[in-house]
XYZ file of C-alpha atoms in Angstrom:
687
model
C 77.922 -55.918 -27.328
C 74.275 -56.940 -26.733
C 72.725 -58.487 -29.972
C 69.377 -59.941 -31.150
C 70.707 -63.348 -30.249
C 70.899 -62.649 -26.524
C 67.736 -61.006 -26.356
C 65.072 -62.568 -28.256
C 67.038 -65.982 -29.587
C 65.055 -68.415 -31.930
C 66.668 -71.224 -30.494
C 68.690 -72.182 -27.105
C 71.020 -74.872 -25.929
C 71.307 -75.369 -22.238
C 74.773 -77.250 -21.962
C 74.471 -79.051 -18.456
C 70.796 -79.107 -18.272
C 69.499 -81.835 -16.048
C 66.438 -83.318 -14.712
C 67.681 -81.977 -11.019
C 65.598 -78.750 -10.674
C 67.590 -78.072 -7.150
C 70.595 -77.604 -9.152
C 71.341 -74.818 -11.690
C 71.362 -76.905 -14.651
C 67.754 -78.438 -14.185
C 66.694 -75.030 -12.338
C 67.215 -72.870 -15.741
C 65.663 -75.543 -17.722
C 62.737 -75.406 -15.451
C 62.359 -71.637 -15.591
C 62.686 -71.598 -19.592
C 59.628 -74.217 -19.832
C 57.603 -72.802 -17.218
C 58.190 -69.250 -18.794
C 56.655 -70.364 -22.173
C 59.745 -69.814 -24.251
C 58.242 -70.058 -28.028
C 61.956 -70.932 -29.707
C 63.545 -74.389 -29.997
C 65.040 -75.488 -26.438
C 67.874 -77.936 -26.712
C 69.648 -79.631 -23.690
C 73.168 -81.413 -23.912
C 73.745 -83.747 -20.958
C 76.059 -86.759 -21.488
C 74.076 -89.092 -19.005
C 70.518 -88.400 -19.642
C 68.219 -89.586 -22.766
C 65.544 -86.839 -21.788
C 65.643 -83.766 -19.513
C 62.101 -82.738 -18.348
C 60.378 -84.119 -21.350
C 62.693 -82.797 -23.865
C 65.132 -85.249 -25.992
C 68.684 -84.596 -25.038
C 72.026 -84.572 -27.127
C 74.787 -86.341 -25.465
C 77.219 -84.455 -27.274
C 77.216 -80.450 -27.981
C 78.846 -81.662 -31.513
C 75.790 -82.994 -32.121
C 73.446 -79.999 -32.073
C 72.001 -78.054 -34.903
C 73.107 -74.237 -35.083
C 71.787 -72.423 -32.030
C 71.530 -68.775 -31.270
C 72.054 -68.962 -27.661
C 73.963 -71.127 -25.512
C 73.568 -71.227 -21.681
C 76.589 -73.045 -19.973
C 76.039 -74.429 -16.671
C 79.314 -77.031 -16.549
C 82.536 -76.666 -15.006
C 84.739 -73.436 -15.552
C 87.532 -75.606 -16.998
C 85.292 -76.778 -19.859
C 83.943 -73.438 -20.800
C 86.214 -72.185 -23.287
C 86.263 -75.268 -25.278
C 82.255 -75.346 -25.259
C 82.287 -71.545 -26.378
C 84.775 -72.088 -29.110
C 82.850 -75.340 -30.541
C 79.337 -73.263 -30.518
C 80.609 -70.012 -31.872
C 82.741 -71.998 -34.724
C 80.663 -74.563 -35.753
C 77.246 -74.058 -34.342
C 77.319 -70.148 -35.269
C 76.069 -69.459 -31.895
C 76.330 -65.624 -31.312
C 75.151 -65.083 -27.443
C 76.502 -66.889 -24.587
C 75.176 -67.111 -20.684
C 77.632 -68.711 -18.526
C 76.100 -69.466 -15.354
C 79.008 -71.362 -14.141
C 81.451 -70.068 -11.281
C 85.310 -70.551 -10.979
C 86.675 -67.671 -12.974
C 88.178 -64.391 -12.026
C 86.666 -64.057 -9.049
C 88.285 -66.893 -7.404
C 92.096 -67.801 -9.060
C 94.396 -66.744 -11.492
C 93.892 -69.577 -13.760
C 90.356 -68.868 -13.561
C 90.967 -65.460 -15.106
C 92.861 -66.786 -17.727
C 89.836 -69.179 -18.654
C 87.666 -66.094 -18.748
C 89.959 -64.086 -20.997
C 90.408 -67.070 -23.416
C 86.236 -66.967 -23.615
C 86.465 -63.210 -24.120
C 88.704 -63.671 -27.069
C 86.503 -66.348 -28.656
C 83.442 -63.786 -28.316
C 85.301 -61.263 -29.790
C 86.318 -63.097 -32.343
C 83.080 -63.902 -33.465
C 80.963 -61.069 -32.807
C 79.603 -62.936 -29.843
C 77.662 -61.211 -26.755
C 78.457 -62.642 -23.652
C 76.769 -62.489 -20.220
C 78.735 -63.573 -17.226
C 80.507 -65.733 -16.132
C 79.494 -66.407 -12.607
C 76.090 -64.973 -12.973
C 72.142 -65.745 -12.089
C 71.412 -65.258 -16.063
C 69.086 -63.015 -17.559
C 65.297 -62.801 -17.767
C 63.229 -61.078 -19.983
C 59.596 -61.482 -21.659
C 61.289 -63.648 -24.383
C 63.197 -66.237 -22.483
C 63.810 -66.870 -18.663
C 67.338 -67.978 -18.442
C 68.096 -67.919 -15.126
C 68.267 -70.877 -12.467
C 66.730 -68.866 -9.780
C 63.417 -67.984 -8.327
C 61.249 -65.971 -7.775
C 60.355 -65.031 -11.315
C 58.781 -61.777 -11.054
C 55.484 -60.778 -12.690
C 56.466 -59.446 -16.548
C 55.362 -56.726 -18.376
C 56.652 -54.413 -21.254
C 56.024 -51.414 -18.680
C 57.571 -52.929 -15.835
C 61.079 -51.911 -14.642
C 64.350 -53.069 -16.186
C 66.826 -54.268 -13.287
C 70.724 -54.578 -13.793
C 72.697 -56.231 -11.081
C 76.248 -57.032 -10.412
C 75.638 -59.482 -7.843
C 73.548 -62.680 -8.550
C 72.384 -63.478 -5.177
C 71.672 -59.910 -4.263
C 69.537 -59.633 -7.282
C 67.544 -62.580 -5.881
C 67.020 -60.625 -2.664
C 65.706 -57.553 -4.325
C 63.347 -59.516 -6.241
C 62.053 -61.216 -3.322
C 61.507 -57.444 -1.761
C 59.941 -56.468 -5.257
C 57.619 -59.360 -5.584
C 56.256 -58.548 -2.207
C 55.425 -54.861 -2.906
C 53.669 -55.954 -6.398
C 56.529 -54.453 -8.383
C 56.554 -55.698 -12.414
C 59.502 -56.184 -14.419
C 60.260 -56.050 -17.890
C 63.846 -57.348 -17.821
C 66.332 -58.597 -15.283
C 70.286 -58.598 -16.182
C 72.636 -60.457 -13.696
C 76.143 -59.514 -15.184
C 78.173 -61.709 -12.917
C 82.140 -60.929 -13.634
C 80.894 -58.460 -16.288
C 83.879 -59.688 -18.683
C 82.323 -58.283 -21.730
C 78.856 -56.739 -20.789
C 78.615 -54.836 -17.601
C 76.324 -52.271 -16.104
C 77.388 -49.534 -17.873
C 77.365 -51.236 -21.248
C 73.638 -52.534 -20.630
C 72.664 -48.923 -19.806
C 74.305 -47.712 -23.167
C 72.460 -50.394 -24.945
C 69.001 -49.111 -23.443
C 70.102 -45.497 -24.120
C 70.907 -45.939 -28.007
C 68.101 -48.033 -28.662
C 65.121 -46.327 -26.282
C 61.765 -46.051 -27.876
C 59.398 -43.920 -25.757
C 56.425 -45.824 -26.801
C 57.543 -49.217 -26.044
C 60.230 -49.588 -23.707
C 60.368 -49.324 -19.710
C 60.996 -45.989 -18.123
C 62.405 -47.135 -14.819
C 65.744 -48.811 -14.452
C 66.877 -50.099 -11.167
C 70.515 -50.914 -10.601
C 72.850 -52.709 -7.921
C 76.238 -51.635 -8.175
C 79.329 -53.477 -6.793
C 82.096 -51.873 -9.121
C 81.488 -48.928 -11.214
C 84.279 -49.698 -14.032
C 83.548 -46.489 -16.515
C 82.060 -43.559 -14.461
C 82.140 -41.361 -17.628
C 80.112 -43.962 -19.540
C 77.748 -44.416 -16.461
C 77.075 -40.616 -16.368
C 76.732 -40.254 -19.919
C 74.062 -42.930 -20.494
C 72.057 -42.830 -17.189
C 71.834 -38.916 -17.756
C 70.754 -39.286 -21.403
C 68.083 -41.912 -20.434
C 66.675 -39.368 -17.553
C 66.688 -36.941 -19.963
C 64.368 -39.038 -22.472
C 61.975 -39.530 -19.658
C 63.661 -42.626 -17.898
C 64.049 -42.818 -14.196
C 67.073 -44.419 -12.466
C 67.709 -45.510 -8.743
C 70.658 -47.193 -7.485
C 72.684 -48.931 -4.688
C 76.237 -48.702 -4.646
C 77.687 -51.255 -2.483
C 81.205 -51.322 -1.285
C 81.774 -47.179 -0.874
C 82.373 -47.002 2.703
C 85.885 -46.717 4.590
C 87.008 -49.441 6.902
C 87.632 -46.870 9.193
C 88.919 -43.133 9.990
C 92.482 -42.520 7.873
C 95.188 -40.327 8.633
C 94.885 -37.546 6.286
C 96.808 -34.484 5.536
C 93.784 -32.142 4.803
C 90.035 -31.539 6.034
C 89.065 -32.885 2.629
C 91.527 -35.748 2.516
C 89.783 -36.804 5.721
C 86.181 -36.799 4.744
C 86.340 -37.380 0.597
C 86.160 -40.792 0.075
C 84.843 -43.279 -2.957
C 81.578 -43.123 -1.224
C 81.922 -39.426 -1.960
C 82.531 -39.991 -5.596
C 79.581 -42.338 -5.866
C 77.414 -39.773 -4.253
C 78.721 -36.832 -6.716
C 78.408 -38.998 -9.790
C 74.725 -40.018 -8.784
C 73.738 -36.607 -8.276
C 75.308 -35.341 -11.521
C 73.541 -38.047 -13.446
C 70.333 -37.402 -11.712
C 70.230 -41.112 -10.308
C 68.212 -41.408 -6.928
C 70.812 -42.994 -4.369
C 69.424 -45.935 -2.322
C 71.240 -47.951 0.455
C 68.969 -51.020 1.138
C 67.213 -53.579 -1.113
C 63.733 -52.208 0.897
C 64.669 -48.602 -0.171
C 65.561 -49.783 -3.919
C 62.123 -51.556 -4.420
C 60.198 -48.734 -2.585
C 61.473 -46.082 -4.719
C 61.114 -48.362 -7.894
C 57.507 -49.108 -6.911
C 57.053 -45.131 -6.482
C 58.872 -44.583 -10.032
C 55.890 -46.611 -11.374
C 53.228 -44.258 -10.332
C 52.542 -40.791 -12.003
C 55.131 -38.420 -10.782
C 54.544 -36.160 -8.066
C 53.868 -32.482 -9.220
C 54.053 -30.986 -5.903
C 55.045 -31.744 -2.107
C 51.485 -31.868 -0.148
C 50.138 -34.940 0.829
C 46.713 -35.985 1.983
C 46.983 -38.789 4.631
C 43.596 -41.137 4.608
C 43.661 -43.798 7.257
C 41.419 -45.441 9.792
C 44.207 -46.102 12.244
C 45.600 -42.945 13.806
C 49.167 -44.100 14.884
C 50.468 -44.801 11.297
C 48.919 -41.500 10.119
C 51.060 -39.843 12.814
C 53.926 -41.581 11.841
C 53.569 -41.022 8.285
C 53.000 -37.321 8.712
C 56.242 -37.174 10.865
C 58.380 -39.081 8.278
C 57.120 -36.677 5.346
C 57.881 -33.679 7.033
C 61.348 -34.811 8.475
C 61.560 -35.673 4.579
C 60.823 -31.927 3.378
C 57.134 -32.965 2.220
C 54.156 -31.379 3.606
C 50.770 -32.737 5.383
C 48.956 -29.371 4.650
C 46.038 -29.030 7.580
C 42.277 -29.202 5.884
C 40.208 -26.741 6.926
C 37.105 -24.403 5.808
C 33.879 -25.138 4.092
C 35.038 -28.269 2.012
C 36.580 -30.114 5.196
C 33.432 -29.509 7.139
C 31.270 -30.720 4.202
C 33.428 -33.978 4.011
C 33.369 -34.255 7.844
C 29.497 -34.467 7.531
C 29.576 -37.364 5.368
C 31.652 -39.422 7.705
C 30.849 -41.201 11.148
C 30.900 -39.014 14.373
C 34.601 -38.808 15.725
C 36.074 -38.792 12.367
C 38.990 -36.244 11.660
C 39.652 -34.558 8.383
C 42.086 -31.769 9.372
C 45.024 -34.021 7.879
C 45.619 -36.907 8.454
C 41.930 -37.781 7.652
C 41.118 -40.631 9.892
C 37.855 -42.351 8.974
C 38.137 -44.498 12.364
C 38.103 -48.258 12.370
C 34.378 -48.232 11.383
C 34.686 -46.416 8.415
C 33.079 -47.935 5.228
C 34.524 -48.511 1.867
C 32.102 -46.103 0.503
C 33.567 -43.513 2.780
C 37.037 -44.347 1.864
C 35.713 -43.320 -1.922
C 34.360 -40.201 -0.852
C 37.548 -39.121 1.282
C 40.031 -39.835 -1.707
C 37.193 -38.034 -4.337
C 37.519 -34.741 -2.043
C 41.178 -34.827 -2.147
C 41.088 -35.074 -5.992
C 38.791 -32.953 -6.729
C 38.047 -30.566 -3.629
C 41.255 -29.930 -2.216
C 43.491 -27.443 -4.402
C 46.086 -27.610 -1.647
C 46.680 -31.645 -2.278
C 49.007 -32.932 -4.699
C 49.189 -36.737 -3.910
C 47.222 -39.218 -1.549
C 48.586 -41.770 0.512
C 46.182 -44.336 1.951
C 46.619 -46.588 5.244
C 44.217 -49.381 5.055
C 44.463 -52.550 6.805
C 42.372 -54.851 9.116
C 42.479 -55.952 12.919
C 40.982 -59.604 11.551
C 37.247 -58.458 12.058
C 36.756 -57.687 8.265
C 37.676 -59.138 4.916
C 38.793 -56.064 2.770
C 37.972 -57.058 -0.751
C 35.360 -54.071 -1.103
C 37.732 -51.478 0.326
C 40.471 -52.561 -1.945
C 38.085 -52.678 -5.058
C 37.232 -49.054 -3.871
C 41.201 -48.264 -3.851
C 41.721 -50.049 -7.273
C 39.076 -47.992 -8.851
C 40.021 -44.694 -7.348
C 43.851 -45.060 -8.565
C 42.622 -45.689 -11.984
C 40.408 -42.559 -12.186
C 42.384 -40.134 -10.155
C 44.971 -37.805 -11.945
C 46.874 -37.387 -8.492
C 49.024 -40.102 -7.298
C 47.758 -42.570 -4.799
C 50.082 -44.084 -2.680
C 48.293 -47.509 -0.807
C 49.913 -48.472 2.079
C 48.518 -51.965 3.005
C 50.063 -52.953 6.139
C 47.945 -56.414 6.882
C 50.082 -58.927 4.829
C 49.416 -61.542 7.128
C 45.860 -60.882 8.377
C 44.591 -59.809 4.823
C 47.077 -61.805 2.672
C 44.520 -62.998 0.201
C 42.670 -59.575 -0.262
C 46.359 -57.645 -0.869
C 47.234 -60.525 -3.349
C 44.179 -59.732 -5.352
C 45.071 -56.307 -5.589
C 48.628 -56.449 -6.289
C 47.217 -59.181 -9.229
C 45.505 -56.092 -10.927
C 48.812 -54.421 -11.456
C 49.400 -52.224 -8.238
C 51.872 -52.049 -5.916
C 51.826 -51.797 -2.196
C 53.892 -50.056 0.561
C 53.132 -51.907 3.751
C 55.645 -49.380 5.673
C 54.509 -45.816 5.821
C 57.934 -44.707 7.062
C 59.959 -46.367 4.615
C 57.575 -44.895 1.936
C 58.110 -41.162 3.397
C 62.106 -42.061 3.308
C 61.878 -43.222 -0.346
C 59.743 -39.928 -1.228
C 62.291 -37.530 0.184
C 65.161 -39.236 -1.512
C 63.430 -39.096 -4.751
C 62.136 -35.110 -4.225
C 65.696 -34.586 -3.158
C 67.524 -36.073 -6.504
C 68.292 -33.250 -8.785
C 68.000 -33.280 -12.498
C 70.966 -34.426 -14.649
C 73.379 -31.426 -15.251
C 73.929 -30.257 -18.891
C 76.718 -31.781 -20.631
C 79.587 -29.434 -21.446
C 81.878 -27.205 -19.755
C 81.681 -23.508 -19.427
C 85.012 -21.665 -18.577
C 83.149 -19.032 -16.215
C 86.461 -16.744 -17.305
C 88.762 -19.077 -15.681
C 92.531 -18.220 -16.856
C 93.464 -21.381 -18.548
C 96.796 -20.092 -20.147
C 98.159 -18.581 -16.531
C 96.693 -21.663 -15.032
C 98.717 -23.985 -17.193
C 101.797 -21.731 -16.631
C 101.695 -21.969 -12.826
C 101.145 -25.740 -12.990
C 104.343 -26.064 -15.421
C 106.413 -24.277 -13.045
C 105.743 -26.448 -10.058
C 108.700 -28.727 -10.183
C 108.220 -30.804 -7.087
C 105.304 -33.035 -5.482
C 103.688 -31.852 -2.536
C 101.695 -28.937 -0.874
C 102.573 -25.711 -2.972
C 103.815 -22.272 -1.252
C 101.443 -19.970 -0.101
C 102.061 -17.626 -3.049
C 101.232 -20.418 -5.459
C 97.941 -21.242 -3.793
C 97.417 -17.645 -4.200
C 98.182 -17.647 -7.404
C 95.982 -20.808 -8.528
C 93.135 -19.071 -6.903
C 93.874 -15.909 -8.840
C 93.349 -17.920 -11.930
C 89.630 -19.003 -10.928
C 88.828 -15.460 -9.767
C 88.523 -16.337 -6.003
C 88.491 -13.785 -3.592
C 91.162 -14.017 -1.093
C 91.970 -11.879 2.080
C 94.936 -9.653 1.897
C 98.169 -11.165 3.264
C 101.917 -11.300 3.121
C 104.529 -14.251 3.781
C 107.881 -13.592 5.070
C 110.493 -14.704 7.444
C 111.450 -10.933 7.940
C 109.856 -9.294 11.104
C 110.077 -5.822 9.541
C 108.455 -6.536 6.676
C 105.528 -8.267 8.195
C 104.850 -5.244 10.629
C 105.113 -2.515 7.771
C 102.313 -4.853 6.210
C 100.557 -4.920 9.071
C 100.434 -1.123 9.485
C 99.517 -0.753 5.684
C 96.256 -2.917 6.167
C 95.419 -1.818 9.634
C 94.996 -3.785 12.861
C 93.597 -6.308 14.122
C 95.637 -8.843 11.958
C 96.021 -12.748 12.146
C 99.466 -14.504 12.509
C 100.015 -18.055 11.006
C 103.182 -20.195 10.803
C 103.846 -21.300 7.132
C 105.721 -24.804 7.042
C 103.748 -27.301 9.229
C 100.363 -28.327 7.548
C 98.229 -28.431 10.508
C 98.852 -25.087 12.127
C 96.350 -25.165 14.611
C 97.618 -28.401 15.836
C 101.107 -26.914 16.731
C 100.123 -23.591 17.896
C 100.578 -21.744 14.580
C 97.523 -19.515 14.567
C 97.181 -16.191 16.555
C 94.189 -14.191 16.104
C 92.939 -10.364 17.050
C 96.651 -9.261 17.383
C 96.139 -5.328 17.591
C 99.382 -3.921 18.066
C 103.091 -4.012 16.621
C 104.667 -5.414 19.662
C 101.890 -8.266 20.070
C 102.566 -9.179 16.405
C 106.585 -9.311 17.068
C 105.885 -11.637 20.103
C 103.800 -13.817 17.986
C 106.326 -13.994 14.879
C 109.193 -14.909 17.439
C 107.261 -17.703 19.100
C 105.963 -19.187 15.449
C 109.551 -19.025 14.021
C 110.326 -21.217 16.950
C 107.982 -24.077 15.749
C 109.450 -27.117 14.157
C 109.311 -27.035 10.502
C 108.514 -22.843 10.461
C 109.671 -21.424 7.171
C 108.105 -17.963 7.854
C 104.737 -16.229 8.981
C 101.763 -15.374 7.365
C 99.941 -12.050 8.253
C 96.166 -11.468 6.985
C 93.911 -8.687 7.763
C 91.374 -9.747 10.726
C 87.824 -10.573 9.259
C 84.746 -11.617 10.840
C 81.956 -13.779 9.335
C 80.576 -17.153 9.419
C 83.114 -19.599 8.518
C 82.240 -22.097 5.235
C 84.374 -24.750 3.659
C 85.277 -25.738 -0.068
C 87.717 -28.770 -0.776
C 88.203 -31.222 -3.792
C 89.878 -34.529 -4.028
C 90.948 -36.157 -7.251
C 89.569 -39.866 -7.382
C 90.808 -42.048 -9.867
C 88.367 -42.715 -12.834
C 85.856 -40.312 -11.265
C 87.875 -36.862 -11.401
C 87.800 -34.316 -8.848
C 85.050 -34.732 -6.075
C 84.258 -30.911 -4.990
C 82.835 -30.903 -1.310
C 81.231 -27.833 0.526
C 80.039 -27.282 3.967
C 80.249 -25.131 7.195
C 83.889 -24.348 7.734
C 86.617 -24.433 10.575
C 86.696 -27.416 12.846
C 82.967 -28.062 12.216
C 84.076 -29.892 8.931
C 85.634 -33.029 10.488
C 83.510 -32.911 13.585
C 80.086 -32.537 11.924
C 80.685 -34.193 8.463
C 78.028 -31.942 7.328
C 79.291 -31.730 3.690
C 77.689 -32.259 0.175
C 79.815 -33.591 -2.594
C 79.827 -32.889 -6.456
C 81.508 -34.003 -9.618
C 83.668 -31.517 -11.233
C 83.006 -29.389 -13.244
C 79.960 -27.878 -11.856
C 77.424 -25.499 -13.122
C 75.328 -22.851 -10.688
C 72.355 -25.120 -10.396
C 74.543 -28.214 -9.193
C 76.074 -25.823 -6.914
C 72.922 -24.370 -5.662
C 71.726 -28.013 -4.809
C 74.806 -28.855 -3.110
C 74.206 -25.999 -0.691
C 70.727 -26.291 -0.398
C 71.288 -30.039 0.542
C 73.527 -29.188 3.686
C 71.938 -29.808 7.144
C 73.311 -26.664 8.283
C 71.656 -24.734 5.294
C 69.492 -22.704 7.663
C 72.731 -20.607 8.779
C 73.633 -20.136 5.588
C 69.927 -18.856 4.675
C 69.846 -16.898 7.914
C 67.825 -18.287 11.134
C 66.086 -16.693 14.235
C 66.803 -13.007 13.010
C 70.128 -13.213 11.908
C 71.105 -12.030 8.241
C 71.936 -14.714 5.854
C 75.121 -15.123 4.095
C 75.756 -14.513 0.232
C 74.863 -17.675 -1.208
C 75.633 -16.375 -4.849
C 78.842 -15.839 -4.075
C 79.644 -18.957 -2.540
C 78.012 -20.751 -5.225
C 80.014 -18.807 -7.832
C 83.110 -19.838 -6.038
C 82.347 -23.888 -5.741
C 81.698 -23.589 -9.632
C 84.868 -21.390 -10.561
C 87.248 -23.922 -8.202
C 85.493 -27.012 -9.734
C 85.856 -25.587 -13.634
C 89.983 -24.889 -12.435
C 90.040 -28.153 -11.010
C 88.969 -29.872 -14.698
C 91.771 -28.123 -16.475
C 94.218 -29.056 -13.570
C 94.437 -32.687 -12.974
C 97.659 -32.467 -11.289
C 95.848 -30.720 -8.465
C 95.052 -34.159 -6.153
C 93.799 -31.966 -3.026
C 92.598 -28.610 -2.186
C 91.296 -27.075 1.147
C 89.743 -23.780 1.321
C 89.030 -23.615 4.961
C 87.396 -21.201 6.001
C 86.111 -19.235 3.779
C 84.434 -15.929 5.880
C 81.063 -15.207 4.691
C 78.645 -12.479 5.439
C 75.733 -10.881 3.465
C 78.050 -9.272 1.014
C 81.150 -11.209 0.547
C 82.807 -14.581 0.820
C 86.645 -14.591 0.799
C 89.066 -17.214 0.948
C 91.296 -16.755 4.254
C 93.303 -20.180 4.194
C 93.781 -22.599 1.653
C 96.237 -25.508 1.013
C 96.901 -27.211 -2.492
C 98.636 -30.830 -3.190
C 99.904 -31.249 -6.459
C 101.335 -34.418 -7.850
C 102.577 -34.228 -11.508
C 104.092 -37.812 -11.374
């Protein structure tokens, strides 16, 4: 629970506060004092009479009633202090900096549980243990540095790691990013990242609250809660970016399907973030760069003007923006010629607009005005402006400051001379601006933001899925494992997924009669072994009964064979759809190019079931191989609408069949008219 005593306490007691600012107990007192805490600050220390100018209580029992207690003492003493303060001092909020709890030993976990039980008994809020504290505009209850500039419109930052939070703050401060609050949840025994988001969602005030949230997540304890409140905040006008650490596999693991080999906890995180509308980041620099972008006016288009006085960075930014799906349109015509006439000879205005190293601050302002007012094919402006050390930049940065305030198009300042022009950059940041010192990092972050979809709508549409029949089929499965081809077909029929005509039999004559009925050429596949290709269990382009008999007899000799499947031979581009059930997350649905390319290229996109059509199209469009689906080099595209429909229908089916742990439809054969499932495997576990 998060209460007023935690966020805006009238009195704070630091139990373990000291004069040594190089230790947590002294550092937290220093930060509270330097932060201008307006309430009553009390210190408990049995060995000191005065701590940093404040008279000390030698025993916590001497304290008057106190709203918030910060504990910086050994773990073994913390439960008794919490009980004393909650019971006798009416303390209703605790921040426990101390380590040595569940993160270390079973005995520590028992101490932590006792603290939680006490807090629940007295309806007290608990941050930690094992954290750096809580920082907001009311009190700086952290023991670390740096303390960023705080502003009501700054970002809210929630971190599952204290040390990482400090490093992220270091990255943010150098960019000028301002904060409204910093939450270090530590072990998160009572208040986790999801709980902080819930509080921010349920109390959100569009007029007063920060609209940017940054997250560093090590463990997603409640994916549904994170999804619900993050997407709710984004719908209310907020923007959220997050790092999820610890999502990779330590190595390739053996798996019984393509989906099992590819899907991982990272796939689940990717799918969750896409569904919520959270921008996924993978490094501190990326997260803080995205955070800075989110504080600027939102982009309304993809077209950038690049203004620079150094050609190289302009070219690198052009390349990086183009690679990320953004545009740097050519500027030409009368307006461009008019602008060029106002610059020094040798300047270029084609975009990037290079005003040369000799370009003046006045010319910088003129170029920005043209981009803002005269060029209709420009949506945003990136300004690269540094110095080789021959001049000072105060005047140029004053112009940039003025234009950022005046222009409705967002301006992205790229000021690379952090050492040579350190004072000038610092003064620019002091005016409330941010700085992107590296142009490629900026372009990468911009592409991540532009490619992140909006939150998916809540609720589930059935899309014609036959739920009663699905339940009946699942109920009739009596053993765990891969189900028979006949059951696979029945399950896919429940979702209305089109399948190629086929027959499974161990009788040669039945298969020959079926092949004659559907017409040659046909395909034969062994039934029994999971990986048919690995054991030579697939034969294509069979054109005669005699050839079919030979393949039948050969396949029935393969170890584990129980029959042979015969299908009509179809042509088309191979696509893939799969899904894997991830504990707590639900089914992660994957799509991509099919056949052997699924595991070789690993060009797959993930989504969290159930999916709607907008999510399915977003998954398809995010594939690196999307140009093949769309049609390239004169080749006709595939039926994207039917591919999306199959993704949606399969994801809806899985929403009502958690017993399906893996499903692999590979390949689907697609052309301009149809998308048809050719081969599928389904793993069911009912225990």
